[in-house]
PDB file of N, CA, C and O in Angstrom:
ATOM      1  N   MET X   1     -79.693   7.452  59.694  1.00 81.00           N
ATOM      2  CA  MET X   1     -78.449   7.164  59.529  1.00 81.00           C
ATOM      3  C   MET X   1     -78.248   6.820  58.048  1.00 81.00           C
ATOM      4  O   MET X   1     -78.746   5.807  57.601  1.00 81.00           O
ATOM      5  N   ASP X   2     -77.322   7.638  57.401  1.00 93.00           N
ATOM      6  CA  ASP X   2     -76.989   7.213  56.065  1.00 93.00           C
ATOM      7  C   ASP X   2     -75.817   6.241  55.802  1.00 93.00           C
ATOM      8  O   ASP X   2     -75.267   5.858  56.939  1.00 93.00           O
ATOM      9  N   ILE X   3     -75.345   5.898  54.543  1.00 95.00           N
ATOM     10  CA  ILE X   3     -74.452   4.992  54.534  1.00 95.00           C
ATOM     11  C   ILE X   3     -73.143   5.465  54.929  1.00 95.00           C
ATOM     12  O   ILE X   3     -72.350   4.749  55.332  1.00 95.00           O
ATOM     13  N   ASP X   4     -72.908   6.779  54.808  1.00 94.00           N
ATOM     14  CA  ASP X   4     -71.601   7.398  55.268  1.00 94.00           C
ATOM     15  C   ASP X   4     -71.330   7.167  56.776  1.00 94.00           C
ATOM     16  O   ASP X   4     -70.210   6.810  57.299  1.00 94.00           O
ATOM     17  N   GLN X   5     -72.568   7.549  57.451  1.00 95.00           N
ATOM     18  CA  GLN X   5     -72.344   7.512  58.815  1.00 95.00           C
ATOM     19  C   GLN X   5     -72.241   6.054  59.532  1.00 95.00           C
ATOM     20  O   GLN X   5     -71.409   5.896  60.375  1.00 95.00           O
ATOM     21  N   ALA X   6     -73.067   5.087  58.793  1.00 96.00           N
ATOM     22  CA  ALA X   6     -73.009   3.816  59.094  1.00 96.00           C
ATOM     23  C   ALA X   6     -71.583   3.173  58.816  1.00 96.00           C
ATOM     24  O   ALA X   6     -71.030   2.396  59.744  1.00 96.00           O
ATOM     25  N   ALA X   7     -70.765   3.553  57.703  1.00 96.00           N
ATOM     26  CA  ALA X   7     -69.594   3.132  57.437  1.00 96.00           C
ATOM     27  C   ALA X   7     -68.374   3.658  58.380  1.00 96.00           C
ATOM     28  O   ALA X   7     -67.562   2.895  58.767  1.00 96.00           O
ATOM     29  N   ASN X   8     -68.573   4.831  58.795  1.00 97.00           N
ATOM     30  CA  ASN X   8     -67.816   5.529  59.777  1.00 97.00           C
ATOM     31  C   ASN X   8     -67.963   4.859  60.970  1.00 97.00           C
ATOM     32  O   ASN X   8     -66.951   4.659  61.836  1.00 97.00           O
ATOM     33  N   PHE X   9     -69.183   4.496  61.404  1.00 97.00           N
ATOM     34  CA  PHE X   9     -69.446   3.920  62.754  1.00 97.00           C
ATOM     35  C   PHE X   9     -68.933   2.600  62.737  1.00 97.00           C
ATOM     36  O   PHE X   9     -68.027   2.047  63.772  1.00 97.00           O
ATOM     37  N   LEU X  10     -68.891   1.755  61.647  1.00 97.00           N
ATOM     38  CA  LEU X  10     -68.387   0.370  61.696  1.00 97.00           C
ATOM     39  C   LEU X  10     -66.870   0.294  61.604  1.00 97.00           C
ATOM     40  O   LEU X  10     -66.236  -0.437  62.400  1.00 97.00           O
ATOM     41  N   ALA X  11     -66.324   1.445  60.927  1.00 97.00           N
ATOM     42  CA  ALA X  11     -64.922   1.420  60.769  1.00 97.00           C
ATOM     43  C   ALA X  11     -64.282   1.776  62.255  1.00 97.00           C
ATOM     44  O   ALA X  11     -63.358   1.331  62.894  1.00 97.00           O
ATOM     45  N   GLY X  12     -65.120   2.810  62.884  1.00 97.00           N
ATOM     46  CA  GLY X  12     -64.617   3.270  64.162  1.00 97.00           C
ATOM     47  C   GLY X  12     -64.750   2.003  65.170  1.00 97.00           C
ATOM     48  O   GLY X  12     -63.939   2.019  66.175  1.00 97.00           O
ATOM     49  N   SER X  13     -65.661   1.324  65.215  1.00 98.00           N
ATOM     50  CA  SER X  13     -65.905   0.267  66.054  1.00 98.00           C
ATOM     51  C   SER X  13     -64.614  -0.887  65.886  1.00 98.00           C
ATOM     52  O   SER X  13     -64.271  -1.405  66.971  1.00 98.00           O
ATOM     53  N   ILE X  14     -64.614  -0.990  64.777  1.00 98.00           N
ATOM     54  CA  ILE X  14     -63.423  -1.993  64.393  1.00 98.00           C
ATOM     55  C   ILE X  14     -62.124  -1.515  64.985  1.00 98.00           C
ATOM     56  O   ILE X  14     -61.335  -2.322  65.607  1.00 98.00           O
ATOM     57  N   LEU X  15     -61.862  -0.346  64.736  1.00 98.00           N
ATOM     58  CA  LEU X  15     -60.502   0.304  65.186  1.00 98.00           C
ATOM     59  C   LEU X  15     -60.429   0.301  66.638  1.00 98.00           C
ATOM     60  O   LEU X  15     -59.285   0.064  67.283  1.00 98.00           O
ATOM     61  N   ILE X  16     -61.469   0.814  67.303  1.00 98.00           N
ATOM     62  CA  ILE X  16     -61.440   0.658  68.699  1.00 98.00           C
ATOM     63  C   ILE X  16     -61.125  -0.765  69.319  1.00 98.00           C
ATOM     64  O   ILE X  16     -60.488  -0.826  70.272  1.00 98.00           O
ATOM     65  N   GLY X  17     -61.926  -1.609  68.655  1.00 97.00           N
ATOM     66  CA  GLY X  17     -61.784  -3.117  69.209  1.00 97.00           C
ATOM     67  C   GLY X  17     -60.289  -3.439  68.927  1.00 97.00           C
ATOM     68  O   GLY X  17     -59.611  -4.013  69.934  1.00 97.00           O
ATOM     69  N   ILE X  18     -59.674  -3.231  67.859  1.00 97.00           N
ATOM     70  CA  ILE X  18     -58.249  -3.502  67.470  1.00 97.00           C
ATOM     71  C   ILE X  18     -57.317  -2.872  68.505  1.00 97.00           C
ATOM     72  O   ILE X  18     -56.395  -3.388  68.988  1.00 97.00           O
ATOM     73  N   GLY X  19     -57.687  -1.487  68.810  1.00 97.00           N
ATOM     74  CA  GLY X  19     -56.861  -0.778  69.651  1.00 97.00           C
ATOM     75  C   GLY X  19     -56.892  -1.480  71.164  1.00 97.00           C
ATOM     76  O   GLY X  19     -55.823  -1.439  71.729  1.00 97.00           O
ATOM     77  N   PHE X  20     -58.032  -1.681  71.511  1.00 97.00           N
ATOM     78  CA  PHE X  20     -58.080  -2.303  72.917  1.00 97.00           C
ATOM     79  C   PHE X  20     -57.318  -3.555  72.862  1.00 97.00           C
ATOM     80  O   PHE X  20     -56.562  -3.883  73.744  1.00 97.00           O
ATOM     81  N   ILE X  21     -57.477  -4.507  71.824  1.00 96.00           N
ATOM     82  CA  ILE X  21     -56.425  -5.607  71.820  1.00 96.00           C
ATOM     83  C   ILE X  21     -55.155  -5.349  71.818  1.00 96.00           C
ATOM     84  O   ILE X  21     -54.332  -5.992  72.619  1.00 96.00           O
ATOM     85  N   VAL X  22     -54.730  -4.430  71.116  1.00 97.00           N
ATOM     86  CA  VAL X  22     -53.161  -3.862  71.053  1.00 97.00           C
ATOM     87  C   VAL X  22     -52.794  -3.576  72.436  1.00 97.00           C
ATOM     88  O   VAL X  22     -51.653  -3.860  72.995  1.00 97.00           O
ATOM     89  N   ILE X  23     -53.557  -2.797  73.022  1.00 96.00           N
ATOM     90  CA  ILE X  23     -53.320  -2.252  74.524  1.00 96.00           C
ATOM     91  C   ILE X  23     -53.011  -3.415  75.560  1.00 96.00           C
ATOM     92  O   ILE X  23     -52.300  -3.373  76.414  1.00 96.00           O
ATOM     93  N   CYS X  24     -54.150  -4.275  75.425  1.00 94.00           N
ATOM     94  CA  CYS X  24     -54.021  -5.365  76.421  1.00 94.00           C
ATOM     95  C   CYS X  24     -52.613  -6.187  75.968  1.00 94.00           C
ATOM     96  O   CYS X  24     -52.067  -6.713  77.132  1.00 94.00           O
ATOM     97  N   THR X  25     -52.216  -6.560  74.906  1.00 94.00           N
ATOM     98  CA  THR X  25     -51.348  -7.280  74.561  1.00 94.00           C
ATOM     99  C   THR X  25     -49.934  -6.519  74.903  1.00 94.00           C
ATOM    100  O   THR X  25     -48.936  -7.166  75.597  1.00 94.00           O
ATOM    101  N   VAL X  26     -49.847  -5.339  74.813  1.00 94.00           N
ATOM    102  CA  VAL X  26     -48.741  -4.459  75.300  1.00 94.00           C
ATOM    103  C   VAL X  26     -48.622  -4.597  76.895  1.00 94.00           C
ATOM    104  O   VAL X  26     -47.522  -4.824  77.283  1.00 94.00           O
ATOM    105  N   VAL X  27     -49.795  -4.375  77.548  1.00 91.00           N
ATOM    106  CA  VAL X  27     -49.664  -4.471  78.821  1.00 91.00           C
ATOM    107  C   VAL X  27     -49.165  -5.746  79.393  1.00 91.00           C
ATOM    108  O   VAL X  27     -48.540  -5.919  80.448  1.00 91.00           O
ATOM    109  N   ILE X  28     -49.838  -6.833  78.824  1.00 88.00           N
ATOM    110  CA  ILE X  28     -49.524  -8.324  79.148  1.00 88.00           C
ATOM    111  C   ILE X  28     -47.940  -8.486  78.903  1.00 88.00           C
ATOM    112  O   ILE X  28     -46.935  -9.072  79.585  1.00 88.00           O
ATOM    113  N   THR X  29     -47.309  -8.095  77.835  1.00 89.00           N
ATOM    114  CA  THR X  29     -45.999  -8.218  77.531  1.00 89.00           C
ATOM    115  C   THR X  29     -45.176  -7.418  78.342  1.00 89.00           C
ATOM    116  O   THR X  29     -44.096  -7.897  78.763  1.00 89.00           O
ATOM    117  N   ILE X  30     -45.387  -6.166  78.662  1.00 88.00           N
ATOM    118  CA  ILE X  30     -44.599  -5.431  79.609  1.00 88.00           C
ATOM    119  C   ILE X  30     -44.537  -6.035  80.851  1.00 88.00           C
ATOM    120  O   ILE X  30     -43.457  -6.399  81.646  1.00 88.00           O
ATOM    121  N   ASN X  31     -45.706  -6.539  81.477  1.00 82.00           N
ATOM    122  CA  ASN X  31     -45.880  -7.340  82.724  1.00 82.00           C
ATOM    123  C   ASN X  31     -44.884  -8.602  82.746  1.00 82.00           C
ATOM    124  O   ASN X  31     -44.258  -8.816  83.652  1.00 82.00           O
ATOM    125  N   ASN X  32     -44.941  -9.276  81.516  1.00 82.00           N
ATOM    126  CA  ASN X  32     -44.129 -10.495  81.712  1.00 82.00           C
ATOM    127  C   ASN X  32     -42.821 -10.129  81.467  1.00 82.00           C
ATOM    128  O   ASN X  32     -41.922 -11.154  82.080  1.00 82.00           O
ATOM    129  N   LEU X  33     -42.341  -9.023  80.862  1.00 84.00           N
ATOM    130  CA  LEU X  33     -40.943  -8.888  80.661  1.00 84.00           C
ATOM    131  C   LEU X  33     -40.388  -8.447  82.345  1.00 84.00           C
ATOM    132  O   LEU X  33     -39.201  -8.702  82.708  1.00 84.00           O
ATOM    133  N   PHE X  34     -41.097  -7.877  83.076  1.00 80.00           N
ATOM    134  CA  PHE X  34     -40.640  -7.449  84.394  1.00 80.00           C
ATOM    135  C   PHE X  34     -41.288  -8.316  85.555  1.00 80.00           C
ATOM    136  O   PHE X  34     -41.564  -7.913  86.693  1.00 80.00           O
ATOM    137  N   SER X  35     -41.544  -9.523  84.989  1.00 74.00           N
ATOM    138  CA  SER X  35     -42.196 -10.650  85.985  1.00 74.00           C
ATOM    139  C   SER X  35     -41.187 -10.994  87.263  1.00 74.00           C
ATOM    140  O   SER X  35     -41.665 -11.532  88.064  1.00 74.00           O
ATOM    141  N   LYS X  36     -39.856 -10.649  87.116  1.00 72.00           N
ATOM    142  CA  LYS X  36     -39.139 -10.983  88.150  1.00 72.00           C
ATOM    143  C   LYS X  36     -39.667 -10.190  89.469  1.00 72.00           C
ATOM    144  O   LYS X  36     -39.248 -10.722  90.687  1.00 72.00           O
ATOM    145  N   TYR X  37     -40.118  -9.239  89.303  1.00 73.00           N
ATOM    146  CA  TYR X  37     -40.712  -8.253  90.534  1.00 73.00           C
ATOM    147  C   TYR X  37     -42.047  -8.667  91.046  1.00 73.00           C
ATOM    148  O   TYR X  37     -42.270  -8.485  92.075  1.00 73.00           O
ATOM    149  N   TRP X  38     -42.909  -9.555  90.026  1.00 71.00           N
ATOM    150  CA  TRP X  38     -44.160  -9.908  90.653  1.00 71.00           C
ATOM    151  C   TRP X  38     -44.399 -10.925  89.759  1.00 71.00           C
ATOM    152  O   TRP X  38     -43.986 -11.254  88.698  1.00 71.00           O
ATOM    153  N   LYS X  39     -45.653 -11.593  90.017  1.00 67.00           N
ATOM    154  CA  LYS X  39     -45.973 -12.772  89.481  1.00 67.00           C
ATOM    155  C   LYS X  39     -46.742 -12.318  88.092  1.00 67.00           C
ATOM    156  O   LYS X  39     -47.593 -11.439  87.811  1.00 67.00           O
ATOM    157  N   PRO X  40     -46.215 -13.164  86.875  1.00 62.00           N
ATOM    158  CA  PRO X  40     -46.646 -12.870  85.619  1.00 62.00           C
ATOM    159  C   PRO X  40     -48.067 -13.235  85.479  1.00 62.00           C
ATOM    160  O   PRO X  40     -48.594 -14.074  86.286  1.00 62.00           O
ATOM    161  N   ILE X  41     -48.550 -12.609  84.407  1.00 65.00           N
ATOM    162  CA  ILE X  41     -50.079 -12.881  84.122  1.00 65.00           C
ATOM    163  C   ILE X  41     -50.102 -14.286  83.221  1.00 65.00           C
ATOM    164  O   ILE X  41     -49.187 -14.266  82.281  1.00 65.00           O
ATOM    165  N   GLU X  42     -50.768 -15.190  83.541  1.00 67.00           N
ATOM    166  CA  GLU X  42     -50.908 -16.650  82.859  1.00 67.00           C
ATOM    167  C   GLU X  42     -52.213 -16.461  82.385  1.00 67.00           C
ATOM    168  O   GLU X  42     -53.268 -16.505  83.094  1.00 67.00           O
ATOM    169  N   TRP X  43     -52.519 -16.984  81.171  1.00 67.00           N
ATOM    170  CA  TRP X  43     -53.822 -17.249  80.554  1.00 67.00           C
ATOM    171  C   TRP X  43     -53.998 -18.673  80.624  1.00 67.00           C
ATOM    172  O   TRP X  43     -53.298 -19.633  79.922  1.00 67.00           O
ATOM    173  N   SER X  44     -54.977 -19.050  81.264  1.00 66.00           N
ATOM    174  CA  SER X  44     -55.605 -20.572  81.509  1.00 66.00           C
ATOM    175  C   SER X  44     -56.891 -20.635  81.771  1.00 66.00           C
ATOM    176  O   SER X  44     -57.512 -19.794  82.302  1.00 66.00           O
ATOM    177  N   TRP X  45     -57.556 -21.692  81.247  1.00 63.00           N
ATOM    178  CA  TRP X  45     -58.906 -21.972  81.562  1.00 63.00           C
ATOM    179  C   TRP X  45     -59.224 -22.954  82.807  1.00 63.00           C
ATOM    180  O   TRP X  45     -58.191 -23.862  82.848  1.00 63.00           O
ATOM    181  N   PRO X  46     -60.008 -22.641  83.509  1.00 59.00           N
ATOM    182  CA  PRO X  46     -60.164 -23.713  84.885  1.00 59.00           C
ATOM    183  C   PRO X  46     -60.449 -24.796  84.037  1.00 59.00           C
ATOM    184  O   PRO X  46     -61.278 -25.277  83.112  1.00 59.00           O
ATOM    185  N   GLU X  47     -59.764 -26.014  84.682  1.00 57.00           N
ATOM    186  CA  GLU X  47     -60.148 -27.526  84.125  1.00 57.00           C
ATOM    187  C   GLU X  47     -61.479 -27.838  84.718  1.00 57.00           C
ATOM    188  O   GLU X  47     -61.870 -27.632  85.922  1.00 57.00           O
ATOM    189  N   TYR X  48     -62.079 -28.856  83.903  1.00 56.00           N
ATOM    190  CA  TYR X  48     -63.360 -29.407  84.410  1.00 56.00           C
ATOM    191  C   TYR X  48     -63.126 -29.997  85.519  1.00 56.00           C
ATOM    192  O   TYR X  48     -62.292 -31.124  85.543  1.00 56.00           O
ATOM    193  N   GLY X  49     -64.039 -29.910  86.702  1.00 55.00           N
ATOM    194  CA  GLY X  49     -63.975 -30.723  87.780  1.00 55.00           C
ATOM    195  C   GLY X  49     -62.808 -30.268  88.914  1.00 55.00           C
ATOM    196  O   GLY X  49     -62.540 -31.092  89.682  1.00 55.00           O
ATOM    197  N   LYS X  50     -61.942 -29.237  88.459  1.00 58.00           N
ATOM    198  CA  LYS X  50     -61.081 -28.901  89.328  1.00 58.00           C
ATOM    199  C   LYS X  50     -61.746 -28.327  90.765  1.00 58.00           C
ATOM    200  O   LYS X  50     -60.937 -28.426  91.758  1.00 58.00           O
ATOM    201  N   PHE X  51     -62.876 -27.981  90.638  1.00 62.00           N
ATOM    202  CA  PHE X  51     -63.314 -27.288  91.983  1.00 62.00           C
ATOM    203  C   PHE X  51     -64.412 -28.465  92.553  1.00 62.00           C
ATOM    204  O   PHE X  51     -64.931 -29.164  91.759  1.00 62.00           O
ATOM    205  N   ALA X  52     -64.266 -28.599  93.884  1.00 59.00           N
ATOM    206  CA  ALA X  52     -64.996 -29.675  94.565  1.00 59.00           C
ATOM    207  C   ALA X  52     -66.438 -29.191  94.561  1.00 59.00           C
ATOM    208  O   ALA X  52     -66.852 -28.075  94.755  1.00 59.00           O
ATOM    209  N   PRO X  53     -67.294 -30.230  94.321  1.00 62.00           N
ATOM    210  CA  PRO X  53     -68.704 -29.858  94.503  1.00 62.00           C
ATOM    211  C   PRO X  53     -69.116 -29.619  95.992  1.00 62.00           C
ATOM    212  O   PRO X  53     -68.302 -29.750  96.923  1.00 62.00           O
ATOM    213  N   TYR X  54     -70.266 -29.159  96.077  1.00 64.00           N
ATOM    214  CA  TYR X  54     -70.671 -28.478  97.494  1.00 64.00           C
ATOM    215  C   TYR X  54     -70.616 -29.568  98.395  1.00 64.00           C
ATOM    216  O   TYR X  54     -70.286 -29.207  99.552  1.00 64.00           O
ATOM    217  N   GLU X  55     -71.249 -30.884  98.234  1.00 66.00           N
ATOM    218  CA  GLU X  55     -71.072 -31.880  99.019  1.00 66.00           C
ATOM    219  C   GLU X  55     -69.852 -32.183  99.751  1.00 66.00           C
ATOM    220  O   GLU X  55     -69.615 -32.589 100.818  1.00 66.00           O
ATOM    221  N   GLU X  56     -68.987 -32.108  98.966  1.00 64.00           N
ATOM    222  CA  GLU X  56     -67.585 -32.477  99.310  1.00 64.00           C
ATOM    223  C   GLU X  56     -67.028 -31.354 100.134  1.00 64.00           C
ATOM    224  O   GLU X  56     -66.315 -31.853 101.297  1.00 64.00           O
ATOM    225  N   LEU X  57     -67.378 -30.170  99.930  1.00 58.00           N
ATOM    226  CA  LEU X  57     -66.934 -29.038 100.817  1.00 58.00           C
ATOM    227  C   LEU X  57     -67.546 -29.204 102.297  1.00 58.00           C
ATOM    228  O   LEU X  57     -66.923 -28.834 103.215  1.00 58.00           O
ATOM    229  N   VAL X  58     -68.946 -29.645 102.232  1.00 65.00           N
ATOM    230  CA  VAL X  58     -69.471 -29.734 103.393  1.00 65.00           C
ATOM    231  C   VAL X  58     -68.867 -30.957 104.368  1.00 65.00           C
ATOM    232  O   VAL X  58     -68.666 -30.793 105.545  1.00 65.00           O
ATOM    233  N   LYS X  59     -68.585 -32.047 103.597  1.00 68.00           N
ATOM    234  CA  LYS X  59     -68.035 -33.090 104.369  1.00 68.00           C
ATOM    235  C   LYS X  59     -66.562 -32.519 104.925  1.00 68.00           C
ATOM    236  O   LYS X  59     -66.384 -33.126 105.994  1.00 68.00           O
ATOM    237  N   LYS X  60     -65.699 -31.797 104.185  1.00 61.00           N
ATOM    238  CA  LYS X  60     -64.708 -31.483 104.637  1.00 61.00           C
ATOM    239  C   LYS X  60     -64.880 -30.424 105.908  1.00 61.00           C
ATOM    240  O   LYS X  60     -64.070 -30.614 106.772  1.00 61.00           O
ATOM    241  N   GLU X  61     -65.864 -29.555 105.865  1.00 61.00           N
ATOM    242  CA  GLU X  61     -65.938 -28.751 106.772  1.00 61.00           C
ATOM    243  C   GLU X  61     -66.463 -29.443 108.090  1.00 61.00           C
ATOM    244  O   GLU X  61     -65.795 -29.023 109.096  1.00 61.00           O
ATOM    245  N   SER X  62     -67.309 -30.408 107.922  1.00 64.00           N
ATOM    246  CA  SER X  62     -67.676 -31.033 109.198  1.00 64.00           C
ATOM    247  C   SER X  62     -66.558 -31.932 109.896  1.00 64.00           C
ATOM    248  O   SER X  62     -66.468 -32.076 110.902  1.00 64.00           O
ATOM    249  N   LYS X  63     -65.755 -32.456 108.873  1.00 62.00           N
ATOM    250  CA  LYS X  63     -64.666 -33.171 109.438  1.00 62.00           C
ATOM    251  C   LYS X  63     -63.781 -32.287 110.151  1.00 62.00           C
ATOM    252  O   LYS X  63     -63.169 -32.692 111.099  1.00 62.00           O
ATOM    253  N   ASN X  64     -63.461 -31.185 109.624  1.00 60.00           N
ATOM    254  CA  ASN X  64     -62.481 -30.188 110.229  1.00 60.00           C
ATOM    255  C   ASN X  64     -63.138 -29.790 111.662  1.00 60.00           C
ATOM    256  O   ASN X  64     -62.303 -29.397 112.530  1.00 60.00           O
ATOM    257  N   ASP X  65     -64.386 -29.550 111.696  1.00 60.00           N
ATOM    258  CA  ASP X  65     -65.049 -29.014 112.851  1.00 60.00           C
ATOM    259  C   ASP X  65     -64.836 -30.114 113.882  1.00 60.00           C
ATOM    260  O   ASP X  65     -64.660 -29.724 115.175  1.00 60.00           O
ATOM    261  N   GLN X  66     -65.000 -31.416 113.646  1.00 60.00           N
ATOM    262  CA  GLN X  66     -64.686 -32.513 114.657  1.00 60.00           C
ATOM    263  C   GLN X  66     -63.418 -32.668 115.092  1.00 60.00           C
ATOM    264  O   GLN X  66     -63.132 -32.843 116.471  1.00 60.00           O
ATOM    265  N   THR X  67     -62.283 -32.361 114.388  1.00 58.00           N
ATOM    266  CA  THR X  67     -60.926 -32.329 114.566  1.00 58.00           C
ATOM    267  C   THR X  67     -60.245 -31.102 115.334  1.00 58.00           C
ATOM    268  O   THR X  67     -59.203 -31.306 115.772  1.00 58.00           O
ATOM    269  N   ALA X  68     -60.982 -30.104 115.207  1.00 51.00           N
ATOM    270  CA  ALA X  68     -60.587 -28.736 115.669  1.00 51.00           C
ATOM    271  C   ALA X  68     -60.495 -28.809 117.246  1.00 51.00           C
ATOM    272  O   ALA X  68     -61.402 -29.440 117.934  1.00 51.00           O
ATOM    273  N   PRO X  69     -59.405 -28.492 117.703  1.00 56.00           N
ATOM    274  CA  PRO X  69     -59.261 -28.155 119.263  1.00 56.00           C
ATOM    275  C   PRO X  69     -60.014 -27.300 119.756  1.00 56.00           C
ATOM    276  O   PRO X  69     -60.404 -26.468 119.198  1.00 56.00           O
ATOM    277  N   LYS X  70     -60.711 -27.749 120.919  1.00 52.00           N
ATOM    278  CA  LYS X  70     -61.705 -26.727 121.677  1.00 52.00           C
ATOM    279  C   LYS X  70     -61.006 -26.120 122.926  1.00 52.00           C
ATOM    280  O   LYS X  70     -60.251 -26.404 123.537  1.00 52.00           O
TER     281      LYS X  70
END
């Protein structure tokens, strides 16, 4: 691979990445414009500790099993 091919590969990779970002942005913008028909896309990171540890889930499950009608 000579320098011309490497430069073309680098430029192409950068342009494909930018194009992908632009397409995602347009899709999200259009979705949010028409969000009254469906739920809009929201960007958020899960909060630390939001999900219960396994032990708490087992406790809740066993408690629900005891109170369930038979």
